Coordinates of C-alpha atoms and ligand atoms in Angstrom, one line a residue:
M1414 CA -5.6 17.7 -13.8
E1415 CA -4.4 15.2 -16.0
R1416 CA -6.9 12.5 -17.1
R1417 CA -5.1 9.8 -16.0
Q1418 CA -4.4 11.2 -12.8
F1419 CA -8.1 12.3 -12.3
L1420 CA -9.3 8.8 -13.0
K1421 CA -6.7 7.3 -10.5
N1422 CA -7.7 9.6 -7.6
A1423 CA -11.4 8.8 -8.6
V1424 CA -10.8 5.2 -8.2
I1425 CA -8.8 5.6 -5.1
A1426 CA -11.6 7.6 -3.6
G1427 CA -14.1 5.1 -4.6
A1428 CA -12.2 2.6 -3.0
A1429 CA -11.8 4.3 0.4
A1430 CA -15.7 5.1 0.0
V1431 CA -16.5 1.6 -0.4
C1432 CA -13.9 0.0 2.3
G1433 CA -13.8 2.7 4.7
P1434 CA -11.0 5.1 5.3
R1435 CA -7.7 4.1 5.6
V1436 CA -6.4 3.9 9.3
W1437 CA -2.9 2.5 9.6
G1438 CA -1.3 1.0 12.7
K1439 CA 1.2 3.5 14.3
S1440 CA 3.8 0.7 14.8
S1441 CA 4.5 0.3 10.9
D1442 CA 7.0 1.8 8.7
A1443 CA 5.2 1.0 5.2
H1444 CA 1.8 0.2 4.0
I1445 CA 0.8 -1.9 1.2
E1446 CA -2.7 -1.7 0.0
I1447 CA -4.3 -4.6 -2.1
L1448 CA -7.2 -3.4 -4.4
V1449 CA -8.9 -7.0 -5.1
G1450 CA -11.5 -5.3 -6.9
E1451 CA -9.0 -3.5 -9.5
P1452 CA -7.8 -6.4 -11.9
I1453 CA -5.1 -5.6 -14.3
G1454 CA -5.1 -8.6 -16.6
E1455 CA -4.2 -12.1 -16.4
I1456 CA -0.6 -12.8 -15.9
S1457 CA 0.6 -15.0 -18.8
P1458 CA 2.2 -18.0 -17.4
N1459 CA 4.7 -17.5 -20.4
I1460 CA 6.0 -14.4 -18.4
Y1461 CA 8.1 -17.1 -16.2
G1462 CA 9.9 -18.3 -19.3
Q1463 CA 13.7 -19.5 -19.8
F1464 CA 16.1 -18.7 -22.5
T1465 CA 18.8 -21.5 -23.6
E1466 CA 21.5 -20.6 -26.4
H1467 CA 24.5 -22.6 -27.8
I1468 CA 26.7 -20.5 -25.9
G1469 CA 29.4 -21.5 -23.4
G1470 CA 28.1 -24.1 -20.8
V1471 CA 24.6 -23.6 -21.6
I1472 CA 23.6 -26.3 -23.6
Y1473 CA 26.7 -28.5 -23.5
D1474 CA 27.5 -29.0 -19.7
G1475 CA 24.4 -27.5 -18.6
V1476 CA 21.3 -29.3 -20.5
W1477 CA 22.9 -31.8 -22.3
V1478 CA 25.6 -34.4 -20.7
G1479 CA 25.0 -37.2 -23.5
Q1480 CA 23.4 -40.4 -23.2
N1481 CA 26.4 -42.4 -22.4
S1482 CA 27.3 -39.9 -19.7
K1483 CA 27.6 -41.1 -16.1
I1484 CA 25.9 -38.2 -14.9
P1485 CA 21.8 -39.2 -14.4
N1486 CA 20.3 -38.1 -17.5
L1487 CA 17.0 -38.6 -19.5
Y1488 CA 17.7 -39.0 -23.1
G1489 CA 20.9 -37.4 -22.7
I1490 CA 19.6 -34.4 -20.6
R1491 CA 20.6 -33.6 -17.2
T1492 CA 17.8 -35.4 -14.8
E1493 CA 18.4 -33.0 -11.9
L1494 CA 18.0 -30.0 -14.2
V1495 CA 14.7 -31.5 -15.5
E1496 CA 13.4 -32.3 -11.9
R1497 CA 14.2 -28.7 -10.7
M1498 CA 12.4 -27.1 -13.8
K1499 CA 9.4 -29.0 -13.2
Q1500 CA 9.2 -27.6 -9.6
I1501 CA 9.0 -24.2 -10.9
H1502 CA 6.5 -25.0 -13.9
V1503 CA 8.6 -23.5 -16.6
P1504 CA 5.9 -22.7 -19.1
V1505 CA 8.2 -22.1 -22.3
I1506 CA 11.9 -22.3 -23.6
R1507 CA 13.4 -20.2 -26.0
W1508 CA 16.1 -21.7 -28.2
P1509 CA 18.6 -22.1 -29.9
G1510 CA 19.6 -18.2 -29.2
G1511 CA 20.5 -15.5 -28.9
C1512 CA 23.1 -14.4 -31.5
F1513 CA 23.7 -18.1 -32.3
A1514 CA 20.3 -18.4 -33.7
D1515 CA 21.2 -16.1 -37.0
S1516 CA 24.3 -18.3 -37.6
Y1517 CA 22.4 -21.5 -37.2
D1518 CA 21.1 -24.1 -40.0
W1519 CA 18.5 -26.1 -38.3
K1520 CA 19.1 -28.5 -40.8
D1521 CA 22.4 -29.5 -39.2
G1522 CA 20.6 -30.5 -36.1
V1523 CA 18.4 -33.1 -37.3
G1524 CA 18.8 -36.6 -38.7
P1525 CA 21.3 -39.5 -37.3
T1526 CA 23.7 -37.8 -34.9
S1527 CA 26.7 -39.6 -36.1
K1528 CA 26.1 -37.7 -39.6
R1529 CA 25.5 -34.4 -38.1
P1530 CA 28.1 -31.7 -39.7
R1531 CA 30.6 -29.8 -37.1
R1532 CA 30.4 -26.2 -37.5
T1533 CA 31.9 -23.0 -36.1
N1534 CA 29.9 -21.6 -33.2
F1535 CA 28.8 -17.8 -33.5
W1536 CA 30.4 -17.2 -30.3
E1537 CA 34.1 -18.2 -31.4
V1538 CA 34.1 -14.4 -32.2
D1539 CA 34.2 -13.4 -28.8
P1540 CA 37.2 -12.8 -27.0
D1541 CA 36.3 -15.2 -24.1
A1542 CA 35.9 -18.3 -26.7
A1543 CA 39.2 -17.4 -28.2
R1544 CA 41.1 -19.1 -25.3
L1545 CA 39.1 -22.0 -26.0
H1546 CA 40.1 -22.7 -29.6
E1547 CA 40.1 -26.1 -30.9
K1548 CA 38.5 -27.2 -27.6
G1549 CA 35.0 -28.4 -27.4
P1550 CA 31.6 -27.8 -28.6
Q1551 CA 31.7 -24.2 -27.3
V1552 CA 33.7 -23.2 -30.5
F1553 CA 33.0 -26.0 -32.9
E1554 CA 29.3 -26.8 -32.7
S1555 CA 28.8 -30.7 -32.8
N1556 CA 24.9 -30.5 -33.5
E1557 CA 24.6 -33.4 -31.2
F1558 CA 21.6 -31.3 -29.8
G1559 CA 19.2 -30.2 -32.1
T1560 CA 15.5 -29.6 -32.8
N1561 CA 14.5 -33.3 -31.7
E1562 CA 16.6 -33.0 -28.3
F1563 CA 15.3 -29.3 -27.7
V1564 CA 11.8 -30.6 -28.0
R1565 CA 12.2 -33.6 -25.7
F1566 CA 14.1 -31.2 -23.5
C1567 CA 10.9 -29.0 -23.4
R1568 CA 8.4 -32.3 -23.1
L1569 CA 10.5 -33.5 -20.0
T1570 CA 10.1 -30.1 -18.3
G1571 CA 6.5 -29.5 -19.5
A1572 CA 7.5 -26.4 -21.3
Q1573 CA 6.3 -25.1 -24.8
P1574 CA 9.0 -24.6 -27.4
Y1575 CA 9.9 -21.0 -28.5
L1576 CA 12.4 -21.5 -31.6
A1577 CA 14.2 -18.4 -32.8
A1578 CA 14.7 -18.8 -36.8
N1579 CA 17.8 -17.6 -38.6
L1580 CA 16.8 -14.4 -40.5
R1581 CA 20.3 -13.2 -41.2
S1582 CA 21.7 -16.1 -43.0
L1583 CA 19.0 -18.5 -44.0
S1584 CA 16.1 -17.9 -46.3
P1585 CA 12.6 -17.4 -45.8
L1586 CA 12.2 -20.8 -47.6
E1587 CA 14.3 -22.3 -44.8
F1588 CA 12.4 -20.9 -42.2
D1589 CA 9.2 -22.6 -44.2
H1590 CA 10.9 -25.7 -43.9
W1591 CA 11.7 -25.8 -40.2
V1592 CA 8.2 -25.1 -39.5
E1593 CA 7.3 -27.9 -41.8
Y1594 CA 9.8 -30.2 -40.2
C1595 CA 8.3 -29.4 -36.6
N1596 CA 4.7 -29.2 -37.4
S1597 CA 3.8 -31.1 -40.6
P1598 CA 1.3 -34.2 -39.7
A1599 CA 2.7 -37.8 -39.6
G1600 CA 3.6 -38.9 -43.0
S1601 CA 2.4 -35.8 -44.7
T1602 CA 5.7 -34.5 -46.1
A1603 CA 9.3 -35.9 -46.7
L1604 CA 10.3 -33.6 -43.4
A1605 CA 7.6 -35.4 -41.3
E1606 CA 9.3 -38.6 -42.5
V1607 CA 12.7 -37.4 -41.4
R1608 CA 11.3 -36.4 -38.2
A1609 CA 9.7 -39.9 -37.9
A1610 CA 12.8 -41.6 -38.7
A1611 CA 14.3 -40.1 -35.5
G1612 CA 11.3 -41.3 -33.4
F1613 CA 8.9 -38.5 -33.6
A1614 CA 6.1 -39.4 -35.9
E1615 CA 3.7 -37.2 -34.3
P1616 CA 4.3 -33.4 -35.0
F1617 CA 5.9 -31.1 -32.5
Q1618 CA 3.2 -28.5 -33.0
V1619 CA 5.6 -25.5 -32.4
R1620 CA 3.5 -22.3 -31.8
Y1621 CA 6.0 -19.6 -31.0
W1622 CA 8.6 -18.4 -33.5
G1623 CA 11.0 -15.8 -33.4
V1624 CA 11.8 -13.8 -36.5
G1625 CA 15.5 -13.0 -36.1
N1626 CA 17.2 -11.9 -32.8
E1627 CA 18.6 -8.5 -32.2
S1628 CA 18.5 -7.6 -35.9
W1629 CA 19.9 -4.3 -35.2
G1630 CA 22.9 -6.0 -34.0
C1631 CA 24.4 -9.5 -34.4
G1632 CA 21.2 -10.6 -36.1
G1633 CA 22.2 -8.6 -39.4
N1634 CA 22.7 -5.2 -38.4
F1635 CA 19.7 -3.8 -40.3
T1636 CA 18.0 -0.8 -40.0
P1637 CA 14.8 -0.8 -38.9
E1638 CA 13.2 -0.2 -42.4
Q1639 CA 15.3 -2.9 -43.7
Y1640 CA 14.3 -5.2 -40.9
A1641 CA 10.6 -4.5 -41.5
S1642 CA 11.1 -5.5 -45.2
E1643 CA 12.8 -8.8 -44.2
F1644 CA 10.1 -9.2 -41.7
R1645 CA 7.3 -9.0 -44.3
R1646 CA 9.3 -11.5 -46.3
F1647 CA 9.6 -14.0 -43.9
T1648 CA 6.2 -14.0 -42.4
S1649 CA 4.0 -13.5 -45.7
W1650 CA 3.4 -17.1 -46.1
I1651 CA 4.3 -19.8 -43.5
P1652 CA 2.7 -23.2 -43.5
R1653 CA 0.1 -23.6 -40.5
Y1654 CA -0.9 -27.4 -40.3
G1655 CA -3.6 -26.2 -37.9
V1656 CA -1.2 -24.7 -35.5
E1657 CA -2.0 -21.1 -34.4
L1658 CA 1.5 -19.7 -34.8
E1659 CA 2.6 -16.8 -32.9
L1660 CA 5.4 -14.6 -34.5
I1661 CA 7.6 -12.6 -32.7
G1662 CA 9.5 -9.7 -34.1
S1663 CA 12.9 -8.6 -33.4
G1664 CA 12.3 -5.6 -31.0
P1665 CA 14.6 -3.0 -29.6
S1666 CA 17.7 -3.2 -27.4
D1667 CA 16.6 -1.4 -23.9
N1668 CA 14.6 1.5 -24.6
D1669 CA 15.2 2.4 -28.0
I1670 CA 12.1 3.7 -29.3
D1671 CA 13.3 4.9 -32.7
W1672 CA 13.7 1.3 -33.5
T1673 CA 10.3 0.5 -32.8
H1674 CA 8.8 3.5 -34.3
R1675 CA 10.7 3.2 -37.7
F1676 CA 9.8 -0.6 -37.9
F1677 CA 6.2 -0.3 -37.1
E1678 CA 6.1 2.7 -39.3
Q1679 CA 7.3 1.0 -42.3
L1680 CA 5.4 -2.3 -41.6
Y1681 CA 2.1 -0.3 -41.4
S1682 CA 2.7 1.9 -44.2
S1683 CA 1.3 0.9 -47.7
P1684 CA 1.0 -1.9 -48.5
A1685 CA -0.5 -2.4 -45.2
Y1686 CA 0.7 -5.4 -43.0
D1687 CA -2.2 -7.5 -41.6
N1688 CA -0.6 -10.8 -40.3
R1689 CA -2.5 -11.7 -37.3
S1690 CA 0.0 -14.1 -36.4
F1691 CA 2.3 -10.9 -35.5
T1692 CA 1.5 -11.3 -31.9
G1693 CA 4.9 -10.6 -30.1
W1694 CA 7.4 -7.8 -30.2
S1695 CA 10.7 -8.5 -28.5
V1696 CA 12.7 -6.4 -26.0
H1697 CA 16.2 -7.1 -24.5
H1698 CA 17.1 -5.4 -21.4
Y1699 CA 20.5 -6.3 -19.7
S1700 CA 21.4 -4.4 -16.4
W1701 CA 25.1 -3.8 -16.3
N1702 CA 26.1 -0.3 -15.8
V1703 CA 27.3 0.1 -12.2
G1704 CA 29.4 3.0 -13.4
R1705 CA 27.4 5.6 -11.5
G1706 CA 26.4 7.6 -14.4
K1707 CA 30.1 8.6 -15.2
T1708 CA 30.5 6.3 -18.1
N1709 CA 28.3 4.1 -20.7
D1710 CA 31.4 2.0 -21.6
W1711 CA 30.2 -1.6 -21.9
N1712 CA 33.7 -3.0 -20.7
R1713 CA 34.3 -0.3 -17.9
S1714 CA 31.1 0.1 -16.6
K1715 CA 30.4 -3.5 -15.5
G1716 CA 30.9 -4.5 -12.1
D1717 CA 32.1 -7.9 -10.6
A1718 CA 29.4 -10.4 -9.7
L1719 CA 31.0 -11.2 -6.2
Q1720 CA 33.1 -8.0 -5.4
F1721 CA 30.7 -5.3 -5.2
D1722 CA 30.0 -2.5 -2.4
A1723 CA 26.6 -0.9 -1.3
V1724 CA 26.4 1.6 -4.1
D1725 CA 26.9 -1.0 -6.8
W1726 CA 23.9 -3.2 -5.2
Y1727 CA 21.6 -0.1 -5.4
E1728 CA 22.8 1.1 -9.1
M1729 CA 22.3 -2.7 -10.3
L1730 CA 18.8 -2.5 -8.7
R1731 CA 18.3 0.8 -10.4
E1732 CA 19.4 -0.6 -13.8
A1733 CA 16.8 -3.3 -13.5
N1734 CA 14.1 -1.0 -12.7
R1735 CA 14.4 0.6 -15.7
M1736 CA 12.2 -2.3 -17.1
E1737 CA 9.2 -0.6 -15.9
Q1738 CA 9.7 2.7 -18.1
I1739 CA 10.7 0.6 -21.2
V1740 CA 7.4 -1.4 -20.8
H1741 CA 5.4 1.8 -20.8
D1742 CA 7.1 3.5 -23.4
Q1743 CA 7.4 0.5 -25.8
W1744 CA 3.8 0.0 -25.3
A1745 CA 2.7 3.4 -26.0
A1746 CA 4.9 3.4 -29.2
M1747 CA 3.4 0.2 -30.5
G1748 CA -0.1 1.3 -29.5
Q1749 CA 0.2 4.1 -32.1
Y1750 CA 0.2 1.6 -34.8
D1751 CA -1.5 -1.4 -33.4
V1752 CA -4.1 0.6 -31.9
D1753 CA -6.0 -2.7 -30.6
H1754 CA -2.8 -3.8 -28.8
R1755 CA -2.9 -7.2 -30.5
I1756 CA 0.9 -7.2 -30.4
K1757 CA 2.3 -7.9 -26.8
L1758 CA 5.7 -7.4 -25.5
V1759 CA 7.7 -10.4 -25.3
V1760 CA 11.1 -9.6 -23.1
D1761 CA 12.9 -12.5 -24.1
E1762 CA 16.3 -11.6 -22.6
Y1763 CA 16.8 -9.8 -19.4
G1764 CA 19.1 -10.1 -16.1
P1765 CA 22.3 -8.6 -14.9
W1766 CA 25.2 -8.7 -16.9
H1767 CA 28.4 -8.8 -14.9
R1768 CA 32.1 -8.7 -15.8
E1769 CA 33.7 -12.0 -16.6
G1770 CA 35.7 -13.9 -14.0
T1771 CA 33.4 -15.7 -11.7
E1772 CA 32.3 -18.5 -14.2
L1773 CA 32.6 -21.9 -12.9
D1774 CA 34.6 -23.0 -15.8
P1775 CA 36.5 -21.4 -18.6
S1776 CA 34.3 -22.7 -21.4
H1777 CA 31.4 -21.1 -19.7
I1778 CA 31.1 -17.8 -21.8
F1779 CA 29.2 -15.2 -20.0
G1780 CA 29.0 -17.4 -17.0
Q1781 CA 28.7 -15.7 -13.5
Q1782 CA 28.1 -16.0 -9.8
I1783 CA 24.3 -15.3 -8.9
T1784 CA 24.3 -13.5 -5.2
I1785 CA 21.1 -12.5 -3.5
R1786 CA 21.6 -9.0 -5.3
D1787 CA 20.8 -10.8 -8.7
A1788 CA 18.0 -12.2 -6.9
L1789 CA 16.3 -9.1 -6.0
V1790 CA 17.0 -8.0 -9.6
T1791 CA 14.9 -11.0 -10.8
A1792 CA 12.4 -10.5 -8.4
L1793 CA 12.0 -6.8 -9.0
T1794 CA 11.7 -7.6 -12.8
L1795 CA 9.0 -10.3 -12.5
D1796 CA 6.9 -8.0 -10.2
T1797 CA 7.3 -5.2 -13.1
F1798 CA 5.9 -7.9 -15.7
N1799 CA 3.0 -8.9 -13.0
R1800 CA 2.1 -5.2 -12.6
N1801 CA 2.1 -4.8 -16.8
A1802 CA 0.2 -7.9 -17.0
E1803 CA -2.1 -6.6 -20.0
K1804 CA 1.3 -5.6 -21.8
V1805 CA 4.0 -8.3 -21.4
G1806 CA 2.7 -11.6 -23.0
M1807 CA 6.0 -13.4 -22.7
A1808 CA 9.4 -13.1 -20.8
M1809 CA 12.8 -15.0 -20.6
C1810 CA 15.4 -15.0 -18.3
A1811 CA 18.9 -14.9 -19.8
Q1812 CA 19.7 -17.5 -19.3
L1813 CA 18.7 -20.9 -17.6
V1814 CA 22.1 -22.4 -16.8
N1815 CA 25.8 -21.3 -16.6
N1816 CA 25.1 -17.9 -18.2
L1817 CA 24.3 -14.6 -17.0
N1818 CA 21.2 -14.5 -14.9
A1819 CA 21.5 -18.5 -14.3
L1820 CA 18.8 -20.4 -12.0
F1821 CA 21.2 -23.1 -12.4
L1822 CA 25.0 -23.7 -12.3
A1823 CA 26.4 -27.0 -13.3
H1824 CA 29.6 -28.5 -14.4
E1825 CA 30.3 -32.1 -14.9
D1826 CA 28.5 -34.1 -12.3
R1827 CA 28.1 -31.1 -10.0
F1828 CA 24.8 -29.0 -10.0
L1829 CA 23.3 -26.3 -7.9
A1830 CA 20.4 -24.0 -7.8
T1831 CA 21.1 -20.2 -7.4
P1832 CA 19.0 -17.6 -5.5
N1833 CA 17.4 -16.9 -9.0
F1834 CA 15.7 -20.6 -8.8
H1835 CA 14.2 -19.7 -5.4
V1836 CA 12.6 -16.5 -6.7
F1837 CA 11.0 -18.5 -9.7
A1838 CA 9.7 -21.0 -6.9
M1839 CA 8.3 -18.3 -4.9
Y1840 CA 6.7 -16.3 -8.0
A1841 CA 5.5 -19.5 -9.5
A1842 CA 1.7 -19.1 -7.8
H1843 CA 1.4 -15.8 -10.0
Q1844 CA 1.5 -17.9 -13.3
G1845 CA -2.1 -17.6 -14.8
A1846 CA -3.5 -15.6 -12.0
Q1847 CA -5.4 -12.4 -12.0
A1848 CA -2.9 -9.4 -11.4
V1849 CA -4.7 -6.7 -9.1
R1850 CA -3.7 -3.1 -8.3
V1851 CA -1.6 -2.8 -5.4
E1852 CA -0.3 0.7 -3.9
F1853 CA 2.7 0.8 -1.8
S1854 CA 3.8 3.5 0.5
A1855 CA 7.4 3.1 2.0
P1856 CA 10.2 5.5 2.9
E1857 CA 12.5 5.7 0.0
V1858 CA 16.1 4.3 0.3
Q1859 CA 18.8 7.0 0.3
Y1860 CA 22.4 6.4 -0.4
Q1861 CA 25.7 8.3 -1.4
R1862 CA 26.6 7.9 -5.0
D1863 CA 30.0 9.1 -5.1
G1864 CA 29.2 12.1 -2.9
K1865 CA 25.5 12.7 -4.2
Q1866 CA 22.5 12.0 -2.6
A1867 CA 20.5 9.1 -4.4
R1868 CA 17.2 7.6 -4.1
F1869 CA 15.5 4.4 -4.8
W1870 CA 11.9 3.3 -3.6
G1871 CA 11.6 1.7 -0.2
L1872 CA 9.2 -1.2 -1.3
N1873 CA 7.8 -2.4 -4.2
G1874 CA 6.2 -5.4 -5.6
S1875 CA 3.2 -7.2 -7.2
A1876 CA -0.3 -8.9 -6.2
S1877 CA -2.6 -11.2 -7.9
R1878 CA -5.5 -13.5 -7.4
K1879 CA -6.3 -17.2 -8.4
G1880 CA -9.6 -18.4 -6.9
N1881 CA -9.7 -17.4 -3.1
V1882 CA -5.7 -17.4 -2.7
L1883 CA -4.1 -13.7 -3.1
T1884 CA -0.1 -13.6 -3.6
L1885 CA 1.6 -10.8 -2.8
T1886 CA 5.6 -10.7 -3.5
V1887 CA 7.4 -7.6 -2.5
V1888 CA 11.1 -6.6 -2.7
N1889 CA 13.0 -4.7 0.2
P1890 CA 16.1 -3.2 -1.6
D1891 CA 17.4 -1.7 1.7
L1892 CA 20.7 -3.1 2.7
S1893 CA 20.4 -2.4 6.3
K1894 CA 16.7 -1.6 7.3
A1895 CA 13.8 -4.4 8.1
I1896 CA 10.7 -2.6 7.3
E1897 CA 7.6 -3.2 9.6
T1898 CA 4.7 -3.5 7.0
E1899 CA 1.2 -3.5 7.2
I1900 CA -0.8 -4.9 4.4
A1901 CA -4.6 -3.7 3.8
I1902 CA -6.7 -6.3 1.7
R1903 CA -9.5 -4.1 0.1
G1904 CA -12.7 -5.8 -1.3
A1905 CA -12.1 -9.3 0.6
S1906 CA -11.7 -10.6 4.1
I1907 CA -8.7 -12.7 4.9
T1908 CA -9.0 -16.1 6.6
Q1909 CA -5.3 -17.0 6.7
A1910 CA -1.9 -15.8 5.6
T1911 CA 1.6 -17.7 5.5
G1912 CA 4.7 -16.2 4.5
I1913 CA 8.1 -16.9 2.9
V1914 CA 11.1 -14.9 2.8
L1915 CA 14.5 -15.0 0.7
A1916 CA 17.0 -13.0 2.5
A1917 CA 20.7 -13.4 3.4
Q1918 CA 23.0 -11.4 6.0
D1919 CA 26.0 -10.6 3.6
M1920 CA 25.0 -9.1 0.2
H1921 CA 27.4 -11.0 -1.7
A1922 CA 25.8 -14.3 -0.4
H1923 CA 25.7 -17.0 -3.0
N1924 CA 25.4 -20.8 -3.4
T1925 CA 28.4 -23.2 -4.3
F1926 CA 28.7 -26.8 -4.8
D1927 CA 30.3 -26.9 -1.4
Q1928 CA 27.3 -24.8 0.3
P1929 CA 24.2 -25.4 -2.2
D1930 CA 21.8 -24.0 0.3
A1931 CA 23.7 -20.8 1.4
V1932 CA 20.7 -18.7 0.1
K1933 CA 17.4 -20.4 0.3
P1934 CA 14.1 -19.5 1.6
S1935 CA 12.6 -19.7 4.9
P1936 CA 9.2 -19.1 6.8
L1937 CA 8.2 -15.4 7.5
A1938 CA 5.7 -14.9 10.4
A1939 CA 2.5 -13.1 9.1
A1940 CA 0.1 -12.0 11.8
V1941 CA -3.5 -11.7 10.5
N1942 CA -5.3 -8.6 12.2
G1943 CA -8.8 -8.4 10.6
D1944 CA -8.2 -7.1 7.3
R1945 CA -4.7 -6.5 7.7
V1946 CA -1.6 -8.7 7.5
N1947 CA 1.4 -7.6 9.4
V1948 CA 4.9 -8.7 8.6
S1949 CA 8.5 -7.8 9.1
T1950 CA 10.2 -7.4 5.9
P1951 CA 13.9 -8.1 6.4
A1952 CA 16.7 -5.9 4.9
A1953 CA 17.8 -6.8 1.2
S1954 CA 14.8 -9.4 0.7
V1955 CA 12.2 -10.7 -1.4
I1956 CA 9.2 -12.1 0.5
K1957 CA 6.1 -13.8 -0.8
L1958 CA 2.6 -13.8 1.2
E1959 CA -0.1 -16.3 0.4
V1960 CA -3.5 -15.1 1.8
S1961 CA -6.5 -17.0 1.8
L1962 CA -9.5 -15.0 1.1
G1963 CA -13.1 -15.4 2.7
Ligands
AHR1308 O1 22.2 -13.7 -23.8 C1 23.7 -13.5 -24.4 C2 23.6 -12.7 -25.6 O2 23.0 -11.3 -25.4 C3 22.5 -13.2 -26.7 O3 22.9 -14.2 -27.6 C4 22.1 -11.8 -27.5 O4 21.0 -12.1 -27.9 C5 22.2 -10.8 -26.6 O5 23.1 -9.7 -26.9

């Protein structure tokens, strides 16, 4: 018997011996067993991070409306966005990209706004942007929103800044200077004085720094060996100013193991790299291929955000579910070099990527509508991170507003929260909690994938404990079946349980400016029976249970 399987069986046998045999109610379709005594690790709040790039309608229209706007704003930042972000306790925000980051000169975005240069935005190369030519900051970056404005945005929302440095087209010295601008003490350097002149005498104390973005692609088209050598140059010396910097390397697209192996092989070969600030390895995973295994063509395999069938529904969930394997494989590969696992995974871009056509405004490059299907994708992804709390240090949903897997859609004076916002609200209780082992036993979903039988798991989710409160989140992917679910808590007694559910009758359901609450959570009945809780998990839903432990 494989060692891992043996240990798992031994643990389960031990749990049964301590807590008594599992006798499940006859009327339930599925069982969930929460092993409170089996901690996995603390769920880093930073797993619940967000991403904002200078692309389409994210910064201009989404975040930034300008100080003279009639739209309610705080120092130029959309007030409603700030208020909503505070509700879900956004811990960290990544900026300024994305691909934009490796074309961005941070010096363009500081100093008096009227003197900031207008530049060509990275995304003008995108066919979606071509039609916008000569129009708006989506093509010609005004630099009205720069480092000061971003840090202000973070402070207003209570989030930490995570800056992505330009490795493709700026030098390591300019990287050092950006750190100096942000972190050097009041009055200490010329850059601290530039910062003070803008009204920020005290340092920003930025801790998280990305060293390039997608360096295998838009960030320079490097080989892993070339990137490793650039990474050394950029990280060999960076001024500290008493801030414990955390450097995040540009990791693979999806599960590209070759990129990870070759980078670490090169980095850890002679002369050995020993920079303890290197704490994160980024991974990007977008779910886009609903091509039913027939094609991997980027343009032909993407589906519509609103017009899709049941097979597309399951295919999209299946794509997102690949995250579990990615996390395991990348972690194992990194562990061959970083044997103590000091470097954690940073999944700083994830979410579904649908074909264009549902954006609110032509200027919203990669803008798309967000349905209940996207909410399930987000929920199962967050559950994956929670279950792997010891491996995933940070994650950012791509992106916060008006782009891909948005939590918010905004145009001019109109604003709405998408179903994804509600998922983040439901999952916020996991932040900083101790993830605990949870076993799911539910009949698989079966569906016809173009004439062939296909399967997907029946129920999955994650559980965590903070003090006497246990939080369980669960996804039911089945489009038609509610699942009578019995939940047993091992190792603690239950005093009370409350539930909440995000579901919709129609799989295409989404929020619009006219119907902003078409998809929103509602209470879910949870019956406590001794050490069990019984709930009915609706079809196509995300549920959250909050259980008070005795
Ligand atoms: O999120 C949109 C883009 O997708 C990002 O700029 C890039 O990093 C990724 O390819």
